[in-house]
Amino acid sequence: MGDRDWRPFIYGGLASIVAEFGTFPIDTTKTRLQIQGQKIDPRHVELRYTGMVDCFVKTSKQEGVKALYCGIWPAVLRQATYGTIKFGTYYSLKKAFAARRADGGTREHLATNTFCAAFAGGLSSAIANPTDVLKVRMQVGDEKRNIVRCFIDIHRIEGVAGLWRGVAPTSQRAALIAAVELPVYDACKRRLTAPLGDRPLNHFVSSLLASLGSAVASTPLDVVRTRLMNQRKVRDPSIQIYKGTVDCVVQTVRSEGARALYKGFIPTWLRMGPWNIIFFLTYEQLKALY
């Protein structure tokens, strides 16, 4: 494929899209749980759902099963950009650093892997932020139009800044998830290769362990990111609910308690687990094919 190996980018994008389709309804319940109960936001002050299952059932009954996939196309578009850049950048950087080390890359280097993962996660998430904003708005149910109409309206009413709403916590969350998830997966996979071999069972267990760590680390930032993205830009600054990441954390803890930062943790983990399993199994199979 020439001097530059594009396979990690292509495989990363394709595997991300497959994983997104397989787990999107769980992501919708997570987003709705994170939005509800904001005592300072009159639109979402009501606690409509008692948990993930209740949210899943009520959404299906009240809005139809189709509502669970509302926002799927911006999510797929996001994975086509975010997943492609993230995994391609991570594995390419990791390979480049390994080639420069004295051991020739025969051993995993945790610090290097963590840096490469955090950089790749933050960069790819910042680039794909507009698709994330579209996804959140459509999942919450405020935007019922198609993706193009939704994009045009956000740009017309809120400007370019509206499409990058929440980019700071989104990039921070993505960097944190990648910094935990990718090095943990690689480390677990290498350690389990001796007893399990480089086979699907190894990939399954490694991805499950990686998802637990990333869910614990990222849920608070995910709550902040979701709330900032769902907040519309208005002309009167006094109506603005959250001024930024830190203000959102402070106001959320002050009005709802520290546990509110872990709203949606169960669906987050339940989504990350299957998402990672589907992704890494798909990714490893694509690697094996070519």
Coordinates of C-alpha atoms in Angstrom, one line a residue:
M1 CA 0.0 0.0 0.0
G2 CA 2.9 2.3 -0.7
D3 CA 5.3 3.8 1.8
R4 CA 2.5 4.7 4.2
D5 CA 0.3 2.0 5.6
W6 CA -3.3 3.2 5.6
R7 CA -4.8 -0.1 6.9
P8 CA -5.1 1.0 10.5
F9 CA -7.2 4.0 9.4
I10 CA -9.4 2.0 7.1
Y11 CA -9.9 -0.9 9.5
G12 CA -10.5 1.5 12.4
G13 CA -13.2 3.3 10.6
L14 CA -15.0 0.2 9.3
A15 CA -14.9 -1.5 12.7
S16 CA -16.1 1.6 14.4
I17 CA -19.1 1.9 12.1
V18 CA -20.0 -1.8 12.7
A19 CA -19.8 -1.4 16.5
E20 CA -21.9 1.8 16.4
F21 CA -24.8 0.1 14.6
G22 CA -24.7 -2.7 17.1
T23 CA -24.8 -0.6 20.3
F24 CA -26.6 2.7 19.4
P25 CA -29.9 2.1 21.3
I26 CA -27.8 1.8 24.5
D27 CA -26.1 5.1 23.8
T28 CA -29.5 6.7 23.3
T29 CA -30.7 5.6 26.8
K30 CA -27.4 6.8 28.3
T31 CA -27.8 10.3 26.7
R32 CA -31.4 10.7 27.9
L33 CA -30.5 9.6 31.4
Q34 CA -27.6 12.1 31.5
I35 CA -29.9 15.0 30.4
Q36 CA -32.7 14.5 32.8
G37 CA -32.9 15.9 36.3
Q38 CA -31.2 19.2 35.6
K39 CA -32.8 21.4 38.3
I40 CA -31.5 24.6 36.6
D41 CA -32.7 23.6 33.1
P42 CA -36.5 23.8 32.9
R43 CA -36.6 21.7 29.7
H44 CA -35.1 18.7 31.5
V45 CA -35.9 19.1 35.2
E46 CA -38.3 16.2 35.2
L47 CA -37.0 12.7 36.0
R48 CA -38.7 10.8 33.2
Y49 CA -36.8 7.5 33.5
T50 CA -35.8 5.5 36.6
G51 CA -33.0 3.7 34.8
M52 CA -31.7 2.2 31.5
V53 CA -34.4 -0.5 31.1
D54 CA -37.2 2.0 31.9
C55 CA -35.8 4.5 29.4
F56 CA -35.5 1.8 26.8
V57 CA -39.1 0.6 27.3
K58 CA -40.7 4.1 27.6
T59 CA -38.9 5.5 24.6
S60 CA -40.0 2.5 22.5
K61 CA -43.6 2.7 23.7
Q62 CA -44.1 6.5 23.5
E63 CA -42.0 7.3 20.5
G64 CA -41.5 4.0 18.7
V65 CA -38.5 1.7 18.4
K66 CA -37.2 4.0 15.6
A67 CA -36.6 6.7 18.3
L68 CA -33.8 4.5 19.8
Y69 CA -31.9 5.0 16.5
C70 CA -32.6 8.7 16.3
G71 CA -29.3 10.3 15.5
I72 CA -27.7 7.1 14.1
W73 CA -26.6 8.8 10.9
P74 CA -24.5 11.6 12.6
A75 CA -23.2 8.9 14.8
V76 CA -22.1 6.8 11.8
L77 CA -20.6 9.9 10.2
R78 CA -18.8 10.6 13.5
Q79 CA -17.3 7.1 13.6
A80 CA -16.3 7.4 9.9
T81 CA -14.2 10.4 10.9
Y82 CA -13.5 9.9 14.6
G83 CA -12.9 6.1 14.5
T84 CA -10.8 6.3 11.3
I85 CA -8.5 9.1 12.7
K86 CA -8.3 7.8 16.3
F87 CA -7.3 4.2 15.7
G88 CA -5.3 4.9 12.6
T89 CA -3.3 7.7 14.4
Y90 CA -2.8 5.5 17.5
Y91 CA -1.4 2.5 15.7
S92 CA 0.6 4.5 13.3
L93 CA 2.2 6.6 16.1
K94 CA 2.8 3.6 18.2
K95 CA 4.5 1.8 15.3
A96 CA 6.7 4.9 14.6
F97 CA 7.8 5.3 18.3
A98 CA 8.4 1.5 18.5
A99 CA 10.7 1.6 15.5
R100 CA 12.9 4.3 17.2
R101 CA 13.3 2.4 20.5
A102 CA 16.4 0.3 21.2
D103 CA 14.4 -2.9 21.5
G104 CA 12.9 -2.3 18.1
G105 CA 9.4 -2.4 19.4
T106 CA 9.5 -6.0 20.7
R107 CA 8.2 -4.8 24.1
E108 CA 5.1 -2.8 24.9
H109 CA 6.0 0.7 26.4
L110 CA 3.0 1.8 28.6
A111 CA 4.0 5.5 28.8
T112 CA 4.4 5.8 25.0
N113 CA 1.2 3.9 24.3
T114 CA -0.7 6.1 26.7
F115 CA 0.6 9.3 25.1
C116 CA -0.2 8.0 21.6
A117 CA -3.7 7.0 22.6
A118 CA -4.5 10.2 24.4
F119 CA -3.2 12.3 21.5
A120 CA -5.1 10.3 18.9
G121 CA -8.3 10.4 21.0
G122 CA -8.3 14.1 21.6
L123 CA -7.4 15.1 18.1
S124 CA -10.0 12.8 16.4
S125 CA -12.7 13.9 18.8
A126 CA -12.1 17.6 18.2
I127 CA -12.3 17.1 14.5
A128 CA -15.5 15.1 14.7
N129 CA -17.3 17.3 17.3
P130 CA -20.0 18.7 15.0
T131 CA -21.3 15.2 14.3
D132 CA -21.4 14.6 18.1
V133 CA -23.5 17.7 18.6
L134 CA -25.9 16.6 15.9
K135 CA -26.1 13.1 17.5
V136 CA -26.9 14.4 21.0
R137 CA -29.5 16.9 19.8
M138 CA -31.3 14.1 17.8
Q139 CA -31.1 11.5 20.6
V140 CA -32.6 13.8 23.2
G141 CA -35.6 14.3 20.9
D142 CA -35.4 18.0 20.4
E143 CA -34.4 17.6 16.7
K144 CA -36.7 15.4 14.6
R145 CA -35.5 16.5 11.3
N146 CA -33.0 14.9 9.1
I147 CA -29.2 15.3 9.6
V148 CA -28.8 18.0 6.9
R149 CA -31.7 20.1 8.1
C150 CA -30.5 19.8 11.7
F151 CA -27.0 20.8 10.7
I152 CA -28.2 23.9 8.7
D153 CA -30.4 25.1 11.6
I154 CA -27.7 24.8 14.2
H155 CA -25.3 26.7 12.0
R156 CA -27.9 29.3 11.1
I157 CA -29.1 29.9 14.7
E158 CA -25.9 29.3 16.7
G159 CA -23.2 29.8 14.2
V160 CA -20.0 27.8 13.7
A161 CA -19.4 27.9 17.5
G162 CA -22.7 25.9 18.0
L163 CA -21.2 23.0 16.0
W164 CA -18.2 22.9 18.3
R165 CA -20.2 23.2 21.5
G166 CA -18.7 21.0 24.2
V167 CA -15.5 20.4 22.3
A168 CA -13.3 20.8 25.4
P169 CA -15.0 18.1 27.5
T170 CA -15.5 16.0 24.5
S171 CA -11.8 16.0 23.5
Q172 CA -10.8 15.5 27.2
R173 CA -13.2 12.6 27.5
A174 CA -12.0 11.0 24.3
A175 CA -8.3 11.5 25.3
L176 CA -9.0 9.9 28.7
I177 CA -11.0 7.0 27.2
A178 CA -8.3 6.3 24.6
A179 CA -5.5 6.7 27.2
V180 CA -7.1 3.9 29.3
E181 CA -8.8 1.7 26.7
L182 CA -6.2 1.2 24.0
P183 CA -3.1 0.6 26.2
V184 CA -5.1 -1.7 28.5
Y185 CA -6.4 -3.7 25.5
D186 CA -2.9 -4.0 24.0
A187 CA -1.4 -5.0 27.4
C188 CA -4.2 -7.6 28.2
K189 CA -4.0 -9.0 24.7
R190 CA -0.2 -9.5 24.9
R191 CA -0.5 -11.1 28.4
L192 CA -3.3 -13.4 27.3
T193 CA -1.7 -14.5 24.1
A194 CA 0.3 -17.3 25.8
P195 CA -2.7 -19.1 27.4
L196 CA -5.4 -18.1 24.8
G197 CA -3.4 -17.4 21.7
D198 CA -4.1 -14.5 19.3
R199 CA -7.7 -15.6 18.9
P200 CA -11.2 -14.2 19.3
L201 CA -11.5 -15.3 22.9
N202 CA -8.4 -13.3 23.8
H203 CA -9.8 -10.3 21.9
F204 CA -13.1 -10.7 23.7
V205 CA -11.7 -10.7 27.2
S206 CA -9.1 -8.0 26.6
S207 CA -11.8 -5.6 25.1
L208 CA -14.1 -6.3 28.0
L209 CA -11.5 -5.4 30.6
A210 CA -10.5 -2.3 28.7
S211 CA -14.1 -1.0 28.5
L212 CA -14.6 -1.3 32.3
G213 CA -11.6 1.0 33.0
S214 CA -12.5 3.5 30.4
A215 CA -16.2 3.7 31.6
V216 CA -15.1 4.5 35.2
A217 CA -12.6 7.1 34.1
S218 CA -14.8 8.8 31.5
T219 CA -18.4 9.0 32.8
P220 CA -18.1 12.3 34.7
L221 CA -16.7 14.0 31.6
D222 CA -19.3 12.3 29.5
V223 CA -22.1 13.8 31.6
V224 CA -20.6 17.3 31.3
R225 CA -20.1 16.9 27.6
T226 CA -23.7 15.8 27.0
R227 CA -25.1 18.7 29.0
L228 CA -23.0 21.3 27.3
M229 CA -23.8 19.9 23.8
N230 CA -27.5 20.0 24.5
Q231 CA -27.3 23.6 25.7
R232 CA -28.4 26.0 23.0
K233 CA -26.5 29.2 22.4
V234 CA -28.7 32.3 23.1
R235 CA -28.2 36.0 22.7
D236 CA -28.8 36.8 26.4
P237 CA -25.9 35.5 28.5
S238 CA -28.0 35.5 31.7
I239 CA -30.1 32.7 30.2
Q240 CA -27.0 30.5 29.6
I241 CA -27.1 27.6 32.1
Y242 CA -23.4 26.5 32.0
K243 CA -20.5 28.8 31.2
G244 CA -18.1 25.9 30.6
T245 CA -16.7 22.5 31.8
V246 CA -15.8 23.6 35.3
D247 CA -19.0 25.6 35.8
C248 CA -21.1 22.6 34.6
V249 CA -19.3 20.3 37.1
V250 CA -19.7 22.7 40.0
Q251 CA -23.4 23.4 39.3
T252 CA -24.2 19.8 38.7
V253 CA -22.6 18.7 42.0
R254 CA -24.2 21.6 43.8
S255 CA -27.7 21.1 42.6
E256 CA -27.8 17.3 42.1
G257 CA -25.0 15.9 44.2
A258 CA -21.7 14.2 43.2
R259 CA -23.5 11.0 42.1
A260 CA -25.0 13.0 39.2
L261 CA -21.6 12.9 37.5
Y262 CA -22.1 9.1 37.2
K263 CA -25.6 9.4 35.7
G264 CA -25.8 6.8 32.9
F265 CA -22.8 4.8 34.1
I266 CA -24.5 1.4 33.7
P267 CA -25.6 2.1 30.1
T268 CA -22.2 3.7 29.4
W269 CA -20.4 0.5 30.6
L270 CA -22.9 -1.8 29.0
R271 CA -22.4 0.1 25.7
M272 CA -18.6 0.4 26.0
G273 CA -18.3 -3.4 26.6
P274 CA -20.3 -4.6 23.6
W275 CA -18.9 -1.7 21.5
N276 CA -15.3 -2.6 22.2
I277 CA -16.0 -6.3 21.8
I278 CA -17.6 -5.7 18.4
F279 CA -14.9 -3.2 17.4
F280 CA -11.8 -5.2 18.3
L281 CA -13.2 -8.5 17.0
T282 CA -14.0 -6.8 13.7
Y283 CA -10.7 -5.0 13.7
E284 CA -8.7 -8.1 14.4
Q285 CA -10.6 -10.1 11.7
L286 CA -9.9 -7.4 9.2
K287 CA -6.2 -7.5 10.1
A288 CA -6.2 -11.3 9.6
L289 CA -7.9 -11.0 6.2
Y290 CA -5.3 -8.5 4.8

